[in-house]
Short mmCIF file of C-alpha atoms and ligand atoms in Angstrom, two decimals:
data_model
loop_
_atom_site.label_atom_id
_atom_site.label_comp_id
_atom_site.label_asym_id
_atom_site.label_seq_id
_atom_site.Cartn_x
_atom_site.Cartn_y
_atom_site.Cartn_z
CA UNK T 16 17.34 29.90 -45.03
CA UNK T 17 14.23 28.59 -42.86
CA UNK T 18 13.90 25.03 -43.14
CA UNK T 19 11.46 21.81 -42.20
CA UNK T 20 11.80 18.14 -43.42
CA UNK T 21 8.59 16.42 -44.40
CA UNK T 22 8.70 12.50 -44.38
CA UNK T 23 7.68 10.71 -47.94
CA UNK T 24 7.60 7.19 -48.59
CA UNK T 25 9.18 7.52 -51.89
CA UNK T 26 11.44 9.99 -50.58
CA UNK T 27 11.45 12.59 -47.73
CA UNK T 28 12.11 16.15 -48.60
CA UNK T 29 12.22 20.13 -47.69
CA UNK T 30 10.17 22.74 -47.39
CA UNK T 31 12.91 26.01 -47.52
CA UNK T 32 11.81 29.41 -47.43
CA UNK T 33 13.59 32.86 -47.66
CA UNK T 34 12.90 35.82 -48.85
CA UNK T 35 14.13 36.55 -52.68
CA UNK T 36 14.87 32.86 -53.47
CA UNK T 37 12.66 32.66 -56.08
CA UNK T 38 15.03 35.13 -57.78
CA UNK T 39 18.04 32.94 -57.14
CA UNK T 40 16.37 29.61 -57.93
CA UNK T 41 18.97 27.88 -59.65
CA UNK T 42 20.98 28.65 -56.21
CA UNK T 43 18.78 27.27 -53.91
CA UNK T 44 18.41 24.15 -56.09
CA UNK T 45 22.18 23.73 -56.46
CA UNK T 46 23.03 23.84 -52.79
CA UNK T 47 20.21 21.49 -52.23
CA UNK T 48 22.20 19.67 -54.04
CA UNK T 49 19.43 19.37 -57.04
CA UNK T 50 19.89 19.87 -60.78
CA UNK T 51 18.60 22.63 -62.70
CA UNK T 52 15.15 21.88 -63.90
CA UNK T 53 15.50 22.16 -67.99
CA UNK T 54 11.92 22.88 -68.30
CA UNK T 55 10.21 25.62 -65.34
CA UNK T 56 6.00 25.98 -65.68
CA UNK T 57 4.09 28.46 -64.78
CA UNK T 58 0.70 30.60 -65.22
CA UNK T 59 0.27 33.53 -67.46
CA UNK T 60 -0.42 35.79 -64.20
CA UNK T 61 2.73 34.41 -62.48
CA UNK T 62 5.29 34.14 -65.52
CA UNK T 63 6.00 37.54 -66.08
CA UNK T 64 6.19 38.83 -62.21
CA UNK T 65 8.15 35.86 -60.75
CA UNK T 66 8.52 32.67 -62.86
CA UNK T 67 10.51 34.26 -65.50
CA UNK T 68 13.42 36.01 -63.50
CA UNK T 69 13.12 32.09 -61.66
CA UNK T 70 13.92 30.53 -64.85
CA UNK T 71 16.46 32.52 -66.02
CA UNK T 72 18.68 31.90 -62.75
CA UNK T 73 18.05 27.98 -63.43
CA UNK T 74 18.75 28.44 -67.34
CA UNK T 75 15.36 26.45 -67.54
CA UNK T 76 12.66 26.92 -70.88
CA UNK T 77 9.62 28.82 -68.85
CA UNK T 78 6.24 27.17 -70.86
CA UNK T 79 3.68 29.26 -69.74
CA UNK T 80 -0.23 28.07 -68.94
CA UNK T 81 -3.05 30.09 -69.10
CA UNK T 82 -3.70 31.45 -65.10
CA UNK T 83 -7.24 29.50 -63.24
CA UNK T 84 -8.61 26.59 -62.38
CA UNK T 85 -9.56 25.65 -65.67
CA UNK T 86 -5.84 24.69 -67.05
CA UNK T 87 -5.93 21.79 -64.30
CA UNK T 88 -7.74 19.50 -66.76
CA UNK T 89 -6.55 16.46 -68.92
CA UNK T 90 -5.81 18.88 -71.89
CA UNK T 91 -3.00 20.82 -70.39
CA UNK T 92 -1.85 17.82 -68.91
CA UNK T 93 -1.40 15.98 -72.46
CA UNK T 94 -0.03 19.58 -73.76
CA UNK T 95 2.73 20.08 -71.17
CA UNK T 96 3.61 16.22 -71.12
CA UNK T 97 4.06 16.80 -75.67
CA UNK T 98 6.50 19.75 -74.86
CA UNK T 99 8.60 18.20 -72.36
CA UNK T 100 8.51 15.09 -74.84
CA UNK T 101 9.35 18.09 -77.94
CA UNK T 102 12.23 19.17 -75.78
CA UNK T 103 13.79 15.47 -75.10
CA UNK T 104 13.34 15.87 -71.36
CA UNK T 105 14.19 11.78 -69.57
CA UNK T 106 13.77 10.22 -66.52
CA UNK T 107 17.03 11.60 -65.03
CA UNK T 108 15.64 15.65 -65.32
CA UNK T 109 13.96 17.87 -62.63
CA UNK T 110 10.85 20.09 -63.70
CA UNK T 111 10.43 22.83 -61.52
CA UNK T 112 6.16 24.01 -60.94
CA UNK T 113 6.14 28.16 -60.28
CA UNK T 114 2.91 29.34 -59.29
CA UNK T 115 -0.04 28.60 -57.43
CA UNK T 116 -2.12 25.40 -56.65
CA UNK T 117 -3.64 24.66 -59.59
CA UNK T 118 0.23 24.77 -60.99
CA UNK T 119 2.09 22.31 -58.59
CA UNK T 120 -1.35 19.80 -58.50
CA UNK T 121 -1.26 19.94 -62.39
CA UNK T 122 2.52 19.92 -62.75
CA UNK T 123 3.24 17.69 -60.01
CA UNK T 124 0.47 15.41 -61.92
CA UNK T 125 2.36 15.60 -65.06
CA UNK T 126 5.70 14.86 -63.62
CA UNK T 127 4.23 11.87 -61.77
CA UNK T 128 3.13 10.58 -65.26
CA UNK T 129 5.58 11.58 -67.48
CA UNK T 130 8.13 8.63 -68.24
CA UNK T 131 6.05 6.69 -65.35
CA UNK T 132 7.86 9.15 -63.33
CA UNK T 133 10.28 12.05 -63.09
CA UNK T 134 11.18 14.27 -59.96
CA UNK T 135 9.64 17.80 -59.32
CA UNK T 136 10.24 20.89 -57.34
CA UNK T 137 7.44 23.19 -55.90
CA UNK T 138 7.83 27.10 -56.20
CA UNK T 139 4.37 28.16 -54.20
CA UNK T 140 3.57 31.77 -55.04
CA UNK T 141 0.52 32.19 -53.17
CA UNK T 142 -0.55 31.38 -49.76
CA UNK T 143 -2.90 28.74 -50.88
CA UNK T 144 -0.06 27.07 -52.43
CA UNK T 145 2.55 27.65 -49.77
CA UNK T 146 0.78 26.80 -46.73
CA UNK T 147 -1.35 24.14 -48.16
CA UNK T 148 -1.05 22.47 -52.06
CA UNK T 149 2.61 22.20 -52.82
CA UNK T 150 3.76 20.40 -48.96
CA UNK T 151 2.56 16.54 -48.94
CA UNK T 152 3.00 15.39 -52.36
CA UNK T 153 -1.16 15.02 -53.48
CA UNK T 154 -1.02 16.15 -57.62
CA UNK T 155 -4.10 16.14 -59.74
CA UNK T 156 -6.86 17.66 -62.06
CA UNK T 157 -10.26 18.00 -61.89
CA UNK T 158 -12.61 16.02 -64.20
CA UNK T 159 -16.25 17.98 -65.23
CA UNK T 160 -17.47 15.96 -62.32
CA UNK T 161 -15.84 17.13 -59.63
CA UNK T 162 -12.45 18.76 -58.23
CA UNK T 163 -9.20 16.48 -58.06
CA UNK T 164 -10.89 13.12 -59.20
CA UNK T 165 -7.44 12.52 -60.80
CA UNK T 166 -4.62 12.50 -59.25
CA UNK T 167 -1.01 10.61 -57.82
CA UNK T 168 0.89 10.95 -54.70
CA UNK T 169 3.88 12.33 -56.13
CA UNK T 170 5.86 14.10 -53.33
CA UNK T 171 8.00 17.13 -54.40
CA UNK T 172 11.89 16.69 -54.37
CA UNK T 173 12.05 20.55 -52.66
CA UNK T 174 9.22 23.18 -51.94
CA UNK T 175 10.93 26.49 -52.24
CA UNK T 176 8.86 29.02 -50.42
CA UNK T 177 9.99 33.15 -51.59
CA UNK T 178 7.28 34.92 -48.82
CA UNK T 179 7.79 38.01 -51.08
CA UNK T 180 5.72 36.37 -53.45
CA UNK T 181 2.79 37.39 -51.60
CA UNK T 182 3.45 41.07 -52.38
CA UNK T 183 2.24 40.67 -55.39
CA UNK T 184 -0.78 38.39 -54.83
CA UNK T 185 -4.14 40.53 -55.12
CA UNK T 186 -5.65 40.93 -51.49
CA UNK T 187 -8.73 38.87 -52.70
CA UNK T 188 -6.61 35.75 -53.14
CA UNK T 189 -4.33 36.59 -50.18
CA UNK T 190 -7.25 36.20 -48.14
CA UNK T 191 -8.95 33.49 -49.69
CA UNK T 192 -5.70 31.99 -48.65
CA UNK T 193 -6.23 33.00 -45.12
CA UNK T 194 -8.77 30.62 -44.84
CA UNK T 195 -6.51 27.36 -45.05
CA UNK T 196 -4.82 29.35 -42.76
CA UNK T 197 -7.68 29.16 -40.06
CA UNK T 198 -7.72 25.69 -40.85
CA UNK T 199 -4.09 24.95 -40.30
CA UNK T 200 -3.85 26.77 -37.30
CA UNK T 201 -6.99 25.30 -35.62
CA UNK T 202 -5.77 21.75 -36.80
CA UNK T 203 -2.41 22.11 -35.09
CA UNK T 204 -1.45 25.62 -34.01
CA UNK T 205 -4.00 27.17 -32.39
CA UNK T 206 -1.85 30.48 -31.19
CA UNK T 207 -2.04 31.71 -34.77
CA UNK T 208 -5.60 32.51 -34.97
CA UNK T 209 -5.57 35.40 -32.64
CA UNK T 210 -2.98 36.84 -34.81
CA UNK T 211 -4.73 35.61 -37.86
CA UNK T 212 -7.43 38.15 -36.58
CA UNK T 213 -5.27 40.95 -35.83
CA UNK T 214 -3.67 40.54 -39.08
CA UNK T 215 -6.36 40.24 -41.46
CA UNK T 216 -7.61 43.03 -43.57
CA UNK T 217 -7.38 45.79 -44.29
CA UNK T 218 -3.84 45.41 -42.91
CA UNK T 219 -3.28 41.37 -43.99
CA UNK T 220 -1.14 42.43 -47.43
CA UNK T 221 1.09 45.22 -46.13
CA UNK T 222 2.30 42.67 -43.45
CA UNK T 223 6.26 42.65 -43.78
CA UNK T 224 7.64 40.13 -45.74
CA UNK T 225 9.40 38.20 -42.36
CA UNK T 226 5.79 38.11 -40.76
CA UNK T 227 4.16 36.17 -43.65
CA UNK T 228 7.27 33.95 -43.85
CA UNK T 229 6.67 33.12 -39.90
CA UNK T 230 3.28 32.99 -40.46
CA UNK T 231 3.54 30.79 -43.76
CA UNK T 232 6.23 28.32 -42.06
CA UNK T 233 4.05 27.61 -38.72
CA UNK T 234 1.42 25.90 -41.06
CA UNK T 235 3.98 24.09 -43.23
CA UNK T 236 5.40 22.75 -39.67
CA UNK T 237 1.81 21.75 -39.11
CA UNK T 238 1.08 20.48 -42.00
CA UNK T 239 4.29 19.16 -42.61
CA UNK T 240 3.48 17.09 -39.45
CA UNK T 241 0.23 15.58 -40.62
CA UNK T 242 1.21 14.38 -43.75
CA UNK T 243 4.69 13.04 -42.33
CA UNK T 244 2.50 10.96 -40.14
CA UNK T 245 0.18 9.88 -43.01
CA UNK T 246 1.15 10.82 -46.49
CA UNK T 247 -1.93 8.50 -48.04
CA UNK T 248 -4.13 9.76 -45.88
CA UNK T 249 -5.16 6.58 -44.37
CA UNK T 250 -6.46 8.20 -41.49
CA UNK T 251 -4.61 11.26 -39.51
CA UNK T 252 -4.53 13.40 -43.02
CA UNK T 253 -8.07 13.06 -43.80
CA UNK T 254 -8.02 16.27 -40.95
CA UNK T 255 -6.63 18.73 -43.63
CA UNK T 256 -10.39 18.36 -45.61
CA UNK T 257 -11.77 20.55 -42.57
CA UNK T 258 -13.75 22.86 -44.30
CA UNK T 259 -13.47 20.83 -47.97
CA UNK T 260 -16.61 19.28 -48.60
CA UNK T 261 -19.27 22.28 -48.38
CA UNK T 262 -16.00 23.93 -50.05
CA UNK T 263 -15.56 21.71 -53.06
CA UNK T 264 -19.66 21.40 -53.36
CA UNK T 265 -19.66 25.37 -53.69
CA UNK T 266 -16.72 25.53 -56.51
CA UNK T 267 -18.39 22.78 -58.20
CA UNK T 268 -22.03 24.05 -57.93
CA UNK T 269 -21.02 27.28 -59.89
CA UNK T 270 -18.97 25.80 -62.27
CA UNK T 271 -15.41 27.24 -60.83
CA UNK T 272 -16.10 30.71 -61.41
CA UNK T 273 -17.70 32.37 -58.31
CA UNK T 274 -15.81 31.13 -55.61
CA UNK T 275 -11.65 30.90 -55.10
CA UNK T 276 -11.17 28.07 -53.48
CA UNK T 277 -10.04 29.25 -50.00
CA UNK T 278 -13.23 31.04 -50.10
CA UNK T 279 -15.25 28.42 -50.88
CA UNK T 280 -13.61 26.71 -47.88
CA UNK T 281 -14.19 29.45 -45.87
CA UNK T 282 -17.97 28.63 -46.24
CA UNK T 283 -17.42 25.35 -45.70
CA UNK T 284 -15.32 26.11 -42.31
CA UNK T 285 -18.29 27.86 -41.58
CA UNK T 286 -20.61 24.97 -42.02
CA UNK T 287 -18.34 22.79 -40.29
CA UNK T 288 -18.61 24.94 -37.31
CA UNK T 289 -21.94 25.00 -36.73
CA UNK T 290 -22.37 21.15 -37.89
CA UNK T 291 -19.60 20.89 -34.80
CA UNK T 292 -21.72 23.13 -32.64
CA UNK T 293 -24.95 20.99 -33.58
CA UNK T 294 -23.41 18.01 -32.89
CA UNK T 295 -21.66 18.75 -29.16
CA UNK T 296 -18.37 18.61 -30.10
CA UNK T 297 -17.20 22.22 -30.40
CA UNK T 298 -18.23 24.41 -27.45
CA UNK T 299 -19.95 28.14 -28.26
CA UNK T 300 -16.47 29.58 -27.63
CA UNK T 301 -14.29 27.39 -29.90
CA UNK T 302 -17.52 27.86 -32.43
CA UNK T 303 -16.98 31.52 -32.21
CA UNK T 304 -13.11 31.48 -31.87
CA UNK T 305 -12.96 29.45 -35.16
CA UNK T 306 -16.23 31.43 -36.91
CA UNK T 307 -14.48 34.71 -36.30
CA UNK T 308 -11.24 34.01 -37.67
CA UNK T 309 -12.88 33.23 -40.53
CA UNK T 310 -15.15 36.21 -40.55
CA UNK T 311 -12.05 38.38 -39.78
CA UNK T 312 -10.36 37.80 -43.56
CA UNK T 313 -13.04 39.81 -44.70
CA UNK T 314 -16.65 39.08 -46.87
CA UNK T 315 -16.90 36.05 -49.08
CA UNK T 316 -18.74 36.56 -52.40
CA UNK T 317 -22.34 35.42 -51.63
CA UNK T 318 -24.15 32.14 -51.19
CA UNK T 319 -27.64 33.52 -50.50
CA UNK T 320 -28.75 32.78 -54.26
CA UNK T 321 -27.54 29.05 -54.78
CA UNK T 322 -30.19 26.64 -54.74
CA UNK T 323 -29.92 24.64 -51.82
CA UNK T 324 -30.52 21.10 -53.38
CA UNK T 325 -27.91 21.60 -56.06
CA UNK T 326 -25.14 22.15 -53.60
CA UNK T 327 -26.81 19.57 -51.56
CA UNK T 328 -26.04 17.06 -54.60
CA UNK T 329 -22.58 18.38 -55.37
CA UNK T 330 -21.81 17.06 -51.78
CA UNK T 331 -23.67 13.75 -52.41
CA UNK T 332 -20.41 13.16 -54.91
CA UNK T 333 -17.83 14.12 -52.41
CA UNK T 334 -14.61 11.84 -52.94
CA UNK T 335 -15.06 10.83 -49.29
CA UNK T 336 -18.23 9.18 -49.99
CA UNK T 337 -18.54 5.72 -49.40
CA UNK T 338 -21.90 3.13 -48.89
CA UNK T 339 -22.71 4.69 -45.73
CA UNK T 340 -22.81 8.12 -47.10
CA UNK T 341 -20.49 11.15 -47.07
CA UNK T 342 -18.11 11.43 -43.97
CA UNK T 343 -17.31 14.96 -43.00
CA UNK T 344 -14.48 16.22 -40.74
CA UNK T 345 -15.85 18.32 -38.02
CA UNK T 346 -13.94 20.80 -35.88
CA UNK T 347 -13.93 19.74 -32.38
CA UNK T 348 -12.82 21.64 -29.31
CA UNK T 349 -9.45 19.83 -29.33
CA UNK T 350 -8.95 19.60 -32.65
CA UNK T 351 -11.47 17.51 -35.44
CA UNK T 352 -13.32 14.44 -35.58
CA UNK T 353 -13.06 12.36 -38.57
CA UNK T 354 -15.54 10.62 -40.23
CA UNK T 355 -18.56 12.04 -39.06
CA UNK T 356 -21.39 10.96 -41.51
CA UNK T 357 -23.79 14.09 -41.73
CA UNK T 358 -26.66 13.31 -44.09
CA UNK T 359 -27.79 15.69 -46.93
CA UNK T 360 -30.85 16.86 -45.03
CA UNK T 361 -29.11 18.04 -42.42
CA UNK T 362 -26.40 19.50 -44.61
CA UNK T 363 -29.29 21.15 -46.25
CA UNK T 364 -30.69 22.19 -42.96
CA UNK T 365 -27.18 23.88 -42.00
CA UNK T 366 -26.13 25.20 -45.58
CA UNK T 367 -29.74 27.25 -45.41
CA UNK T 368 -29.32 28.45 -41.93
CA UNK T 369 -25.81 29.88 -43.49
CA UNK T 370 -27.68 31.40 -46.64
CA UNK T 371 -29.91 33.31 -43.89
CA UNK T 372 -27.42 34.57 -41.85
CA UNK T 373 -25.37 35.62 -44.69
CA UNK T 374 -28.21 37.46 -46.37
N1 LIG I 24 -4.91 19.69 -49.16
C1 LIG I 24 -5.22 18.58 -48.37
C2 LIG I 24 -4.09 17.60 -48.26
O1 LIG I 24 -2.99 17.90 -48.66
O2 LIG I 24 -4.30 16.52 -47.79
#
């Protein structure tokens, strides 16, 4: 078993990954030294191929949600919090979230809630979820108005990561995925993005199943790191946004249905890049070296039709707005600057120059 320790506040943790442990769950959580979760949720696209066989090895009730972005609302919330009330679930118990992002934000939202409180454990099943949602203990839904406007710090007791999980992840979402990969790996391993490009498709989802768990653990170590060092994100964390605020404009601007979120933030990397390049503080090499790790995960479904001003006024109601306007993390050669105020007209300017170029 692979293993890294992420700090928490409330109570540090593990991420643990091997392959075929989602299989043996109830395993893995007893030499943790962890109860069996009574009640195990998943997505209707996950239950049957994973979450179920998970379950049974824990003896936990599997309630299923339906699969997308549109089950992390306040509905499902009050649904899943009635069923674990149906079933007599208390304080004491472990729920156990099997699936992909939206399923550990939404159930690590609902376990933060529930009983002002009970402990969680994070199954990732794609590489979204694995590399990025389910380490550092942020849980939420999304409100009509934006994307995670709702949410808790409500750290994970254990992230179990099974890499074989990513066998059966369509090669659309694997490398949607790839793009928090790029981000990861520019943030804080920077070696992985030649062999993000050398990996990427066509050949990115017959990789063998030790390469993705390599791959996978490098950018929970990283990410592991930043949120050790900042789990509120007072500062250090705001880093892991790279790439998030075009991103989140994008999903929002066409209503969550064009866009998977990695690829929205692979657009917004994009942006990011040449707001860096604009603004001195990534060189034309690093622009390129990120751009083209990007690029290399293969074509993004299309931007060239949006109107510019509404994704200009999706970003005008970024979270990390403030008085002064919205602050933006930009990729820099060494790394990212935080805080960078870019104003809509030149987010306009820079989100039409990538319409052009796209088109
Ligand atoms: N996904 C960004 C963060 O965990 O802070």
């Amino acid at each position: 078993m692979q293993r890294l320790q992420v700090e928490s506040r409330l109570a540090s943790y593990q991420v643990v990954a091997e392959p075929g442990a989602l299989g043996r769950l109830g395993e893995v959580l007893a030499a943790e030294g962890l109860a069996a979760p009574r009640s195990l949720v998943s997505d209707t696209v996950v239950a049957p191929l994973w979450a179920q066989a998970a379950a049974a090895s824990c003896g936990a009730s599997l309630l299923t949600i339906p699969a997308g972005e549109a089950s992390k609302c306040w509905a499902t919330v009050e649904d899943l919090l009635g069923r674990w009330l149906e079933r007599g679930l208390h304080r004491g118990e472990l729920v156990a979230a099997v699936g992909g992002g939206v399923v550990s934000d939404l159930v690590g939202f609902a376990a933060a809630v529930f009983l002002r409180g009970i402990a969680w454990v994070a199954a990732p099943t794609t590489l979204v979820g694995m590399v990025d949602a389910a380490i550092g203990g942020k849980t939420g839904i999304n409100l009509e108005r934006g994307k995670n406007l709702v949410g808790a710090f409500w750290p994970p007791r254990l992230v179990v990561i099974d890499p074989q999980a990513l066998r059966t992840l369509p090669a659309r979402e694997l490398a949607a995925g790839g793009a928090e990969v790029v981000k990861t790996a520019w943030l804080g391993d920077r070696g992985l993005l030649p062999v993000i490009r050398d990996m990427a498709q066509p050949r990115f989802g017959a990789l063998p199943v030790e390469v993705w768990q390599e791959l996978v653990m490098r950018c929970a170590t990283v990410k592991a790191g930043v949120v050790s060092a900042d789990e509120r994100e007072a500062g250090p964390r705001a880093a892991l946004n790279l790439g998030h605020t075009l991103g989140h404009a994008l999903e929002a601007a066409t209503a969550y249905r064009r866009f998977l979120h990695g690829e929205a933030v692979a657009w917004g990397l994009l942006a990011a890049a040449r707001l860096g390049r604009r603004r001195g503080l990534l060189s034309p090499a690093a622009c390129e070296e990120l751009s083209s790790a990007v690029r290399a995960l293969g074509p993004l479904p299309g931007i060239a039709d949006l109107a510019a001003e509404a994704v200009a006024s999706h970003i005008g109601r970024d979270k990390k707005r403030d008085d002064g306007g919205v602050a933006w993390v930009l990729p820099s050669d060494g790394g990212v600057a935080l805080g960078q105020r870019v104003t809509i007209d030149e987010a306009l300017e820079v989100f039409t120059e990538l319409q052009k170029a796209a088109s």
